Amino acid sequence: MDKVEGSTGNSRLPPSKLIPILCIDGGGVRGIIPSKILAFLEEQIQKLDGKDARLADYFDIITMLTAPDAHNRPLFAASEITQFYLDHCSKIFPQPNPYVLVNLINGFFEHAKKWIHDMVGGPKYDGKYLHTLVRELLGETRMHQTLTSVVIPAYDIKKRHTYIFSTEKAKAIEDPLLSDVCISTSAAPTYFPPHHFHVNARVNGEEEIREFNLIDGGVAANNPVSHCFILALIDSALVIEV
């Protein structure tokens, strides 16, 4: 493909009324499966357009994160995602220390109390390592800075409804940190705690503070491609390819 302007400003798409959509499903460690598919797809694209080509250059809407680096290019190549899982999964999802069972048998009350809490009264993982890692990688990058239009669902457990974060909404209404959005959509119930944060919003020309208490959007938006369709169909003249 030649590097020409696409229908929505994508630098590598030819002029067209088509809106290419990339919808990615994962789920914990299983995300390594789509990561391998993405790496293969990007490799094939690079054979056509060179080693600097990235998936974000070829899709107008993506239901995942495409954050920029200092040169306004994707923060990671698709081939790096799998290695990310291999490097960090054991720390994001730490396995129980075998000595805990020994201590339980020996009657250590504190270990027993923690074990009961983890099994009955709270999430399996505290998420601290994941939260720290995400904040270090994304820094102060905000939602409006994504390289292509991104749609990320989450579920607000206090308001009891699905909330869709998107690049377009960030430009018009509220613009949260990407790290907050990523932590929210990864907060799978029983595995990680809900994520709470505030963000300034612009509503009817006035500023207000919005509060979010979010968990994994897959609870209510298990197939986020439908939200991509809604975003794309705002312009009824456009035809969608998935």
Coordinates of N, CA and C in Angstrom, one line a residue:
M1 N 0.8 -1.2 0.0 CA 0.0 0.0 0.0 C 0.9 1.3 0.0
D2 N 0.4 2.3 -0.7 CA 1.1 3.5 -0.7 C 0.7 4.3 0.5
K3 N 1.6 5.2 1.0 CA 1.3 6.0 2.2 C 0.5 7.2 1.8
V4 N -0.8 7.0 1.6 CA -1.7 8.1 1.2 C -2.8 8.3 2.3
E5 N -3.5 9.4 2.3 CA -4.5 9.7 3.3 C -5.7 8.8 3.1
G6 N -6.1 8.2 4.2 CA -7.3 7.3 4.2 C -8.6 8.1 4.5
S7 N -9.7 7.5 4.6 CA -11.0 8.1 4.8 C -11.1 8.8 6.1
T8 N -10.4 8.4 7.2 CA -10.5 9.0 8.5 C -9.1 9.5 9.0
G9 N -8.3 9.8 8.0 CA -7.0 10.3 8.4 C -5.9 9.3 8.7
N10 N -6.2 8.0 8.5 CA -5.1 7.0 8.7 C -4.1 7.1 7.5
S11 N -2.8 7.2 7.9 CA -1.8 7.6 7.0 C -1.4 6.5 5.9
R12 N -1.9 5.3 6.1 CA -1.5 4.2 5.2 C -2.7 3.6 4.4
L13 N -3.9 4.1 4.7 CA -5.1 3.6 4.0 C -5.4 4.4 2.7
P14 N -5.7 3.8 1.6 CA -6.1 4.5 0.4 C -7.4 5.2 0.6
P15 N -7.7 6.3 -0.1 CA -9.0 7.0 0.0 C -10.2 6.0 -0.2
S16 N -11.1 5.9 0.7 CA -12.2 4.9 0.7 C -13.3 5.3 1.7
K17 N -14.5 4.8 1.4 CA -15.6 4.9 2.4 C -15.6 3.7 3.4
L18 N -14.7 2.8 3.2 CA -14.6 1.7 4.2 C -14.0 2.1 5.5
I19 N -14.4 1.5 6.6 CA -13.8 1.7 7.9 C -13.3 0.4 8.4
P20 N -12.0 0.1 8.3 CA -11.5 -1.2 8.8 C -11.5 -1.1 10.4
I21 N -12.1 -2.2 10.9 CA -12.2 -2.3 12.4 C -11.4 -3.6 12.9
L22 N -10.6 -3.4 13.9 CA -9.9 -4.5 14.5 C -10.4 -4.7 15.9
C23 N -11.0 -5.9 16.1 CA -11.6 -6.2 17.4 C -10.8 -7.4 18.0
I24 N -10.3 -7.2 19.2 CA -9.4 -8.2 19.8 C -10.0 -8.7 21.1
D25 N -10.1 -10.0 21.2 CA -10.5 -10.6 22.5 C -9.4 -11.3 23.1
G26 N -9.4 -11.3 24.4 CA -8.3 -11.9 25.2 C -8.8 -12.5 26.4
G27 N -8.3 -12.0 27.6 CA -8.7 -12.5 28.8 C -7.6 -13.2 29.6
G28 N -7.0 -12.3 30.5 CA -5.9 -12.9 31.3 C -4.7 -13.4 30.4
V29 N -4.2 -14.5 30.9 CA -3.1 -15.1 30.2 C -3.5 -15.6 28.8
R30 N -4.7 -15.8 28.5 CA -5.2 -16.2 27.2 C -5.0 -15.1 26.2
G31 N -4.7 -13.9 26.6 CA -4.4 -12.9 25.7 C -3.1 -13.2 24.8
I32 N -2.4 -14.1 25.2 CA -1.2 -14.5 24.5 C -1.6 -15.1 23.1
I33 N -2.8 -15.6 23.0 CA -3.3 -16.2 21.7 C -3.5 -15.1 20.7
P34 N -4.3 -14.1 21.0 CA -4.4 -13.0 20.0 C -3.1 -12.3 19.8
S35 N -2.2 -12.2 20.8 CA -1.0 -11.5 20.6 C -0.1 -12.2 19.5
K36 N -0.2 -13.5 19.4 CA 0.5 -14.2 18.4 C -0.1 -13.9 17.0
I37 N -1.4 -13.9 16.9 CA -2.1 -13.6 15.7 C -1.8 -12.1 15.2
L38 N -1.8 -11.2 16.2 CA -1.4 -9.8 15.8 C 0.0 -9.7 15.3
A39 N 0.9 -10.4 16.0 CA 2.3 -10.4 15.5 C 2.4 -10.9 14.1
F40 N 1.7 -12.0 13.8 CA 1.8 -12.6 12.4 C 1.2 -11.6 11.4
L41 N 0.0 -10.9 11.8 CA -0.6 -10.0 10.9 C 0.3 -8.8 10.6
E42 N 1.0 -8.3 11.7 CA 1.9 -7.1 11.5 C 3.1 -7.5 10.6
E43 N 3.6 -8.7 10.8 CA 4.7 -9.2 10.1 C 4.4 -9.3 8.6
Q44 N 3.1 -9.7 8.2 CA 2.7 -9.8 6.8 C 2.6 -8.3 6.2
I45 N 2.1 -7.4 7.1 CA 2.0 -6.0 6.6 C 3.4 -5.4 6.4
Q46 N 4.3 -5.7 7.2 CA 5.7 -5.2 7.1 C 6.4 -5.7 5.8
K47 N 6.0 -6.9 5.4 CA 6.5 -7.4 4.1 C 6.1 -6.6 2.9
L48 N 5.0 -5.9 3.1 CA 4.4 -5.1 2.0 C 4.9 -3.6 2.1
D49 N 4.9 -3.1 3.3 CA 5.2 -1.7 3.5 C 6.4 -1.3 4.3
G50 N 7.2 -2.3 4.7 CA 8.5 -2.0 5.4 C 8.4 -2.2 6.9
K51 N 9.5 -2.3 7.6 CA 9.6 -2.7 9.0 C 8.9 -1.7 9.9
D52 N 8.7 -0.4 9.5 CA 8.1 0.6 10.4 C 6.6 0.5 10.4
A53 N 6.0 -0.3 9.5 CA 4.6 -0.4 9.5 C 4.0 -1.0 10.7
R54 N 2.9 -0.5 11.2 CA 2.3 -1.0 12.5 C 0.8 -1.2 12.2
L55 N 0.2 -2.1 13.0 CA -1.3 -2.3 12.8 C -2.1 -1.1 13.0
A56 N -1.7 -0.2 13.8 CA -2.4 1.1 14.0 C -2.5 1.9 12.8
D57 N -1.7 1.7 11.8 CA -1.7 2.4 10.5 C -2.8 1.9 9.6
Y58 N -3.4 0.8 9.9 CA -4.3 0.1 8.9 C -5.7 0.0 9.4
F59 N -6.0 0.4 10.6 CA -7.4 0.3 11.1 C -7.8 1.6 11.6
D60 N -9.1 2.0 11.3 CA -9.6 3.2 11.8 C -10.2 3.1 13.2
I61 N -10.6 2.0 13.6 CA -11.1 1.8 15.0 C -10.6 0.4 15.5
I62 N -10.0 0.5 16.7 CA -9.5 -0.7 17.3 C -10.0 -0.8 18.7
T63 N -10.5 -2.0 19.1 CA -10.9 -2.3 20.5 C -9.7 -2.8 21.3
M64 N -8.7 -2.0 21.4 CA -7.5 -2.3 22.2 C -6.8 -1.0 22.3
L65 N -5.6 -1.0 22.9 CA -4.8 0.2 23.1 C -3.7 0.3 22.0
T66 N -3.6 1.5 21.5 CA -2.5 1.9 20.6 C -1.9 3.2 21.0
A67 N -1.1 3.1 22.0 CA -0.6 4.3 22.6 C 0.7 4.8 21.9
P68 N 0.9 6.1 21.8 CA 2.1 6.6 21.1 C 3.4 6.7 21.9
D69 N 4.5 6.6 21.2 CA 5.8 6.9 21.9 C 6.2 8.3 21.7
A70 N 7.4 8.7 22.0 CA 7.9 10.0 21.9 C 7.9 10.5 20.4
H71 N 7.9 9.6 19.5 CA 7.9 9.9 18.0 C 6.5 9.8 17.4
N72 N 5.5 9.7 18.2 CA 4.1 9.6 17.8 C 3.9 8.3 16.9
R73 N 4.6 7.2 17.3 CA 4.4 5.9 16.7 C 4.0 5.0 17.8
P74 N 3.4 3.8 17.4 CA 3.0 2.9 18.5 C 4.0 2.6 19.5
L75 N 3.6 2.5 20.8 CA 4.6 2.3 21.9 C 5.3 0.9 21.7
F76 N 4.5 -0.1 21.2 CA 5.1 -1.4 21.1 C 4.8 -2.0 19.7
A77 N 5.7 -2.8 19.2 CA 5.3 -3.6 18.0 C 4.5 -4.8 18.4
A78 N 3.7 -5.3 17.5 CA 2.8 -6.4 17.9 C 3.7 -7.6 18.4
S79 N 4.9 -7.8 17.8 CA 5.7 -8.9 18.1 C 6.2 -8.8 19.6
E80 N 6.1 -7.7 20.2 CA 6.6 -7.5 21.6 C 5.5 -7.9 22.6
I81 N 4.3 -8.0 22.2 CA 3.2 -8.3 23.2 C 3.4 -9.7 23.8
T82 N 3.7 -10.7 23.0 CA 3.9 -12.0 23.6 C 5.0 -12.0 24.6
Q83 N 6.1 -11.3 24.3 CA 7.2 -11.3 25.3 C 6.8 -10.6 26.6
F84 N 5.9 -9.6 26.4 CA 5.4 -8.9 27.6 C 4.7 -9.9 28.5
Y85 N 3.8 -10.8 27.9 CA 3.2 -11.8 28.7 C 4.2 -12.7 29.4
L86 N 5.2 -13.2 28.7 CA 6.1 -14.1 29.2 C 6.9 -13.4 30.4
D87 N 7.2 -12.1 30.2 CA 8.0 -11.5 31.2 C 7.3 -11.1 32.5
H88 N 6.0 -10.9 32.4 CA 5.2 -10.3 33.5 C 4.1 -11.2 34.1
C89 N 3.6 -12.2 33.3 CA 2.5 -12.9 33.8 C 2.6 -13.5 35.2
S90 N 3.8 -14.1 35.4 CA 4.0 -14.7 36.7 C 4.0 -13.8 37.9
K91 N 4.2 -12.5 37.6 CA 4.1 -11.5 38.7 C 2.7 -10.8 38.7
I92 N 2.0 -10.8 37.6 CA 0.7 -10.3 37.6 C -0.3 -11.3 38.2
F93 N 0.0 -12.5 37.9 CA -0.8 -13.6 38.5 C 0.0 -14.6 39.3
P94 N 0.5 -14.1 40.5 CA 1.5 -14.9 41.3 C 0.7 -16.1 41.8
Q95 N 1.5 -17.2 41.8 CA 0.9 -18.5 42.4 C 1.1 -18.5 43.9
P96 N 0.3 -19.2 44.6 CA 0.4 -19.3 46.1 C 1.8 -19.9 46.5
N97 N 2.3 -19.3 47.5 CA 3.5 -19.8 48.1 C 3.3 -21.2 48.8
P98 N 4.0 -22.2 48.4 CA 3.7 -23.5 49.0 C 3.9 -23.5 50.5
Y99 N 4.7 -22.6 51.0 CA 4.9 -22.6 52.5 C 3.7 -22.1 53.2
V100 N 2.7 -21.4 52.5 CA 1.5 -21.0 53.2 C 0.7 -22.2 53.7
L101 N 0.6 -23.3 52.9 CA -0.1 -24.5 53.4 C 0.6 -25.1 54.6
V102 N 1.9 -25.1 54.6 CA 2.7 -25.6 55.7 C 2.4 -24.8 57.0
N103 N 2.3 -23.5 56.8 CA 2.0 -22.6 58.0 C 0.6 -22.8 58.4
L104 N -0.3 -23.1 57.5 CA -1.7 -23.3 57.9 C -1.8 -24.6 58.7
I105 N -1.1 -25.6 58.3 CA -1.1 -26.9 59.0 C -0.5 -26.7 60.4
N106 N 0.5 -25.8 60.5 CA 1.2 -25.6 61.8 C 0.4 -24.6 62.6
G107 N -0.7 -24.1 62.1 CA -1.6 -23.3 63.0 C -1.3 -21.8 63.0
F108 N -0.7 -21.3 62.0 CA -0.4 -19.8 62.1 C -1.7 -19.1 61.7
F109 N -2.3 -18.4 62.6 CA -3.6 -17.8 62.5 C -3.6 -16.7 61.3
E110 N -2.5 -15.9 61.3 CA -2.5 -14.9 60.3 C -2.6 -15.4 58.8
H111 N -1.9 -16.5 58.6 CA -1.9 -17.1 57.3 C -3.3 -17.7 57.0
A112 N -3.9 -18.2 58.0 CA -5.2 -18.8 57.8 C -6.2 -17.7 57.5
K113 N -6.1 -16.6 58.2 CA -7.0 -15.5 58.0 C -6.9 -14.9 56.6
K114 N -5.6 -14.8 56.1 CA -5.4 -14.3 54.8 C -5.9 -15.2 53.7
W115 N -5.7 -16.5 53.9 CA -6.2 -17.5 53.0 C -7.7 -17.5 52.9
I116 N -8.4 -17.4 54.0 CA -9.9 -17.3 54.0 C -10.4 -16.0 53.3
H117 N -9.7 -14.9 53.5 CA -10.1 -13.7 52.9 C -9.9 -13.8 51.4
D118 N -8.8 -14.3 50.9 CA -8.5 -14.5 49.5 C -9.5 -15.4 48.8
M119 N -9.9 -16.4 49.5 CA -10.8 -17.4 48.9 C -12.3 -17.0 48.9
V120 N -12.7 -16.2 50.0 CA -14.1 -15.8 50.2 C -14.4 -14.4 50.0
G121 N -13.5 -13.5 50.6 CA -13.9 -12.1 50.8 C -13.3 -11.1 49.9
G122 N -12.5 -11.5 48.9 CA -11.9 -10.5 48.1 C -11.3 -11.1 46.8
P123 N -10.7 -10.3 45.9 CA -10.2 -10.8 44.7 C -8.9 -11.7 44.9
K124 N -8.7 -12.5 43.9 CA -7.6 -13.4 44.1 C -6.2 -12.7 44.1
Y125 N -6.1 -11.6 43.3 CA -4.9 -10.9 43.2 C -5.1 -9.4 43.6
D126 N -4.1 -8.8 44.2 CA -4.3 -7.4 44.6 C -4.1 -6.4 43.4
G127 N -3.5 -6.8 42.3 CA -3.3 -6.0 41.2 C -2.2 -4.9 41.3
K128 N -1.5 -4.9 42.4 CA -0.5 -3.8 42.6 C 0.6 -3.8 41.5
Y129 N 1.1 -5.0 41.2 CA 2.2 -5.1 40.2 C 1.7 -4.6 38.9
L130 N 0.5 -5.1 38.5 CA -0.1 -4.7 37.2 C -0.3 -3.2 37.1
H131 N -0.9 -2.6 38.2 CA -1.2 -1.2 38.2 C 0.1 -0.4 38.1
T132 N 1.2 -0.8 38.8 CA 2.4 -0.1 38.7 C 3.1 -0.2 37.4
L133 N 3.0 -1.4 36.8 CA 3.6 -1.6 35.5 C 2.9 -0.8 34.4
V134 N 1.5 -0.8 34.4 CA 0.8 0.0 33.4 C 1.1 1.5 33.6
R135 N 1.1 2.0 34.8 CA 1.4 3.4 35.0 C 2.8 3.8 34.5
E136 N 3.8 2.9 34.7 CA 5.1 3.1 34.3 C 5.2 3.2 32.7
L137 N 4.5 2.3 32.1 CA 4.6 2.2 30.6 C 3.8 3.3 29.9
L138 N 2.7 3.7 30.5 CA 1.9 4.7 29.8 C 2.1 6.2 30.3
G139 N 2.6 6.3 31.5 CA 2.9 7.6 32.1 C 1.7 8.5 32.1
E140 N 1.8 9.7 31.6 CA 0.7 10.7 31.6 C 0.0 10.7 30.3
T141 N 0.2 9.7 29.4 CA -0.6 9.7 28.2 C -2.1 9.6 28.4
R142 N -2.8 10.4 27.7 CA -4.3 10.4 27.8 C -5.0 9.8 26.6
M143 N -6.3 9.6 26.9 CA -7.1 8.8 25.9 C -7.1 9.5 24.5
H144 N -7.1 10.8 24.5 CA -7.2 11.5 23.2 C -6.0 11.4 22.3
Q145 N -4.9 10.9 22.9 CA -3.6 10.8 22.2 C -3.4 9.4 21.5
T146 N -4.4 8.5 21.5 CA -4.2 7.3 20.8 C -4.0 7.5 19.3
L147 N -3.3 6.7 18.7 CA -2.9 6.9 17.3 C -4.0 6.6 16.3
T148 N -4.9 5.8 16.7 CA -6.1 5.6 15.9 C -7.3 5.6 16.9
S149 N -8.5 5.6 16.3 CA -9.7 5.6 17.2 C -9.8 4.3 18.0
V150 N -9.8 4.4 19.3 CA -9.9 3.2 20.2 C -11.2 3.2 20.9
V151 N -11.7 2.0 21.1 CA -13.0 1.8 21.8 C -12.6 0.7 22.9
I152 N -12.8 1.1 24.2 CA -12.5 0.2 25.3 C -13.7 0.2 26.3
P153 N -14.3 -0.9 26.5 CA -15.5 -1.0 27.4 C -15.1 -1.3 28.8
A154 N -15.8 -0.8 29.8 CA -15.7 -1.1 31.2 C -17.1 -1.1 31.8
Y155 N -17.2 -1.6 33.0 CA -18.5 -1.6 33.7 C -18.4 -0.9 35.0
D156 N -19.3 0.0 35.2 CA -19.3 0.8 36.5 C -20.2 0.1 37.5
I157 N -19.6 -0.5 38.5 CA -20.4 -1.3 39.5 C -21.2 -0.4 40.4
K158 N -20.9 0.9 40.5 CA -21.7 1.8 41.4 C -22.9 2.3 40.6
K159 N -22.7 2.7 39.3 CA -23.9 3.2 38.5 C -24.6 2.1 37.8
R160 N -24.0 0.9 37.8 CA -24.6 -0.3 37.2 C -24.9 -0.2 35.7
H161 N -23.9 0.3 35.0 CA -24.1 0.3 33.5 C -22.7 0.2 32.8
T162 N -22.7 -0.2 31.6 CA -21.5 -0.2 30.8 C -21.0 1.2 30.4
Y163 N -19.7 1.4 30.5 CA -19.2 2.7 30.1 C -18.2 2.4 29.0
I164 N -18.3 3.1 27.9 CA -17.4 3.0 26.7 C -16.5 4.1 26.6
F165 N -15.2 3.9 26.8 CA -14.2 4.9 26.6 C -13.8 4.9 25.2
S166 N -13.6 6.0 24.6 CA -13.2 6.1 23.2 C -12.4 7.4 22.9
T167 N -11.6 7.3 21.9 CA -10.8 8.5 21.5 C -11.7 9.7 21.2
E168 N -12.7 9.4 20.5 CA -13.6 10.6 20.1 C -14.3 11.2 21.3
K169 N -14.7 10.3 22.3 CA -15.3 10.9 23.5 C -14.3 11.7 24.3
A170 N -13.1 11.2 24.3 CA -12.0 11.9 25.1 C -11.8 13.3 24.5
K171 N -11.9 13.5 23.2 CA -11.7 14.8 22.6 C -12.9 15.7 22.9
A172 N -14.1 15.2 23.2 CA -15.3 16.0 23.3 C -15.7 16.1 24.7
I173 N -15.6 15.1 25.6 CA -16.2 15.1 26.9 C -15.2 15.0 28.0
E174 N -14.7 13.7 28.2 CA -13.7 13.6 29.3 C -12.5 12.8 28.7
D175 N -11.3 13.1 29.3 CA -10.0 12.6 28.7 C -9.2 12.0 29.8
P176 N -9.6 10.8 30.2 CA -8.8 10.1 31.3 C -7.4 9.7 30.9
L177 N -6.6 9.4 31.9 CA -5.3 8.8 31.7 C -5.5 7.4 31.0
L178 N -4.7 7.0 30.1 CA -4.8 5.7 29.5 C -4.6 4.6 30.5
S179 N -3.7 4.9 31.5 CA -3.4 3.9 32.5 C -4.7 3.6 33.3
D180 N -5.5 4.6 33.6 CA -6.7 4.3 34.4 C -7.7 3.5 33.5
V181 N -7.8 3.8 32.2 CA -8.7 3.0 31.4 C -8.2 1.5 31.3
C182 N -6.9 1.3 31.1 CA -6.4 0.0 31.0 C -6.6 -0.8 32.3
I183 N -6.3 -0.2 33.4 CA -6.5 -0.9 34.7 C -7.9 -1.2 34.9
S184 N -8.8 -0.3 34.5 CA -10.3 -0.6 34.7 C -10.7 -1.8 33.8
T185 N -10.4 -1.8 32.6 CA -10.9 -2.8 31.7 C -10.2 -4.2 31.9
S186 N -9.1 -4.2 32.7 CA -8.5 -5.5 33.1 C -8.9 -6.0 34.4
A187 N -9.7 -5.2 35.1 CA -10.2 -5.6 36.5 C -11.2 -6.7 36.4
A188 N -10.9 -7.9 36.1 CA -11.8 -9.0 36.0 C -12.3 -9.3 37.4
P189 N -13.6 -9.4 37.5 CA -14.2 -9.8 38.9 C -13.6 -11.1 39.4
T190 N -13.4 -11.1 40.7 CA -12.8 -12.2 41.5 C -11.3 -12.3 41.3
Y191 N -10.8 -11.7 40.2 CA -9.3 -11.8 40.0 C -8.6 -10.5 40.5
F192 N -9.2 -9.3 40.1 CA -8.6 -8.0 40.5 C -9.6 -7.1 41.1
P193 N -9.2 -6.2 42.0 CA -10.2 -5.3 42.6 C -10.7 -4.3 41.6
P194 N -11.9 -3.7 41.8 CA -12.4 -2.6 40.9 C -11.4 -1.4 41.0
H195 N -11.5 -0.6 39.9 CA -10.6 0.5 39.9 C -11.4 1.8 40.0
H196 N -11.0 2.7 40.9 CA -11.7 3.9 41.2 C -10.8 5.1 40.8
F197 N -11.4 6.0 40.1 CA -10.7 7.3 39.7 C -11.7 8.4 39.4
H198 N -11.2 9.6 39.3 CA -12.0 10.8 38.9 C -11.4 11.4 37.7
V199 N -12.2 12.1 36.9 CA -11.7 12.8 35.7 C -12.6 14.0 35.5
N200 N -11.9 15.1 35.0 CA -12.7 16.3 34.7 C -13.4 16.1 33.3
A201 N -14.7 16.5 33.3 CA -15.5 16.3 32.1 C -16.1 17.7 31.7
R202 N -16.4 17.8 30.3 CA -17.0 19.0 29.8 C -18.4 18.6 29.4
V203 N -19.4 19.1 30.0 CA -20.8 18.8 29.8 C -21.6 20.1 29.6
N204 N -22.1 20.3 28.4 CA -22.9 21.5 28.0 C -22.1 22.8 28.3
G205 N -20.8 22.7 28.0 CA -20.0 23.9 28.2 C -19.5 24.1 29.6
E206 N -19.9 23.2 30.5 CA -19.5 23.4 31.9 C -18.6 22.2 32.3
E207 N -17.7 22.5 33.3 CA -16.8 21.5 33.8 C -17.4 20.8 35.0
E208 N -17.3 19.5 35.1 CA -17.7 18.7 36.2 C -16.7 17.6 36.4
I209 N -16.7 17.0 37.6 CA -15.9 15.9 38.0 C -16.7 14.6 37.9
R210 N -16.2 13.7 37.2 CA -16.9 12.4 37.1 C -16.2 11.3 37.8
E211 N -16.9 10.5 38.5 CA -16.3 9.5 39.3 C -16.6 8.1 38.7
F212 N -15.6 7.3 38.6 CA -15.7 5.9 38.1 C -15.3 4.9 39.1
N213 N -16.1 3.8 39.1 CA -15.8 2.6 39.9 C -16.0 1.4 38.9
L214 N -14.9 1.0 38.3 CA -15.0 0.2 37.1 C -14.3 -1.2 37.3
I215 N -14.9 -2.1 36.5 CA -14.4 -3.5 36.4 C -14.4 -3.8 34.9
D216 N -13.9 -5.0 34.6 CA -13.7 -5.5 33.2 C -15.0 -5.3 32.4
G217 N -14.9 -4.6 31.3 CA -16.1 -4.4 30.4 C -16.7 -5.6 29.8
G218 N -15.9 -6.7 29.8 CA -16.5 -8.0 29.3 C -17.7 -8.5 30.1
V219 N -17.9 -8.0 31.3 CA -19.0 -8.4 32.1 C -20.3 -8.1 31.4
A220 N -20.4 -6.9 30.7 CA -21.6 -6.5 30.0 C -21.4 -6.3 28.5
A221 N -20.2 -6.2 28.1 CA -19.9 -5.9 26.6 C -18.9 -7.0 26.1
N222 N -19.4 -8.2 26.1 CA -18.5 -9.3 25.8 C -18.0 -9.3 24.4
N223 N -18.7 -8.6 23.5 CA -18.3 -8.5 22.1 C -18.2 -7.0 21.7
P224 N -17.1 -6.4 22.0 CA -17.0 -4.9 21.9 C -17.1 -4.5 20.4
V225 N -17.0 -5.4 19.5 CA -17.1 -4.9 18.1 C -18.4 -4.2 17.8
S226 N -19.5 -4.6 18.6 CA -20.8 -3.9 18.4 C -20.7 -2.4 18.7
H227 N -19.8 -2.0 19.7 CA -19.7 -0.6 20.0 C -18.9 0.1 18.9
C228 N -18.0 -0.7 18.2 CA -17.3 -0.1 17.1 C -18.2 0.2 15.9
F229 N -19.2 -0.7 15.7 CA -20.2 -0.5 14.7 C -21.0 0.8 15.0
I230 N -21.4 1.0 16.2 CA -22.1 2.2 16.6 C -21.3 3.5 16.3
L231 N -20.0 3.4 16.7 CA -19.2 4.6 16.5 C -19.0 4.9 15.0
A232 N -18.9 3.8 14.2 CA -18.7 4.0 12.8 C -19.9 4.4 12.1
L233 N -21.1 4.0 12.5 CA -22.4 4.3 11.9 C -22.9 5.7 12.2
I234 N -22.1 6.4 13.0 CA -22.5 7.8 13.2 C -22.5 8.5 11.9
D235 N -21.6 8.1 11.0 CA -21.7 8.6 9.6 C -22.3 7.5 8.8
S236 N -23.6 7.6 8.4 CA -24.3 6.5 7.7 C -23.8 6.3 6.3
A237 N -23.0 7.2 5.8 CA -22.5 7.0 4.4 C -21.3 6.1 4.4
L238 N -20.8 5.7 5.5 CA -19.6 4.8 5.5 C -20.0 3.3 5.6
V239 N -19.2 2.5 4.9 CA -19.4 1.1 4.9 C -18.3 0.5 5.8
I240 N -18.6 -0.5 6.5 CA -17.7 -1.1 7.5 C -17.2 -2.4 7.1
E241 N -15.9 -2.6 7.3 CA -15.2 -3.9 7.1 C -14.7 -4.3 8.4
V242 N -14.9 -5.6 8.9 CA -14.4 -6.1 10.1 C -13.5 -7.3 9.8

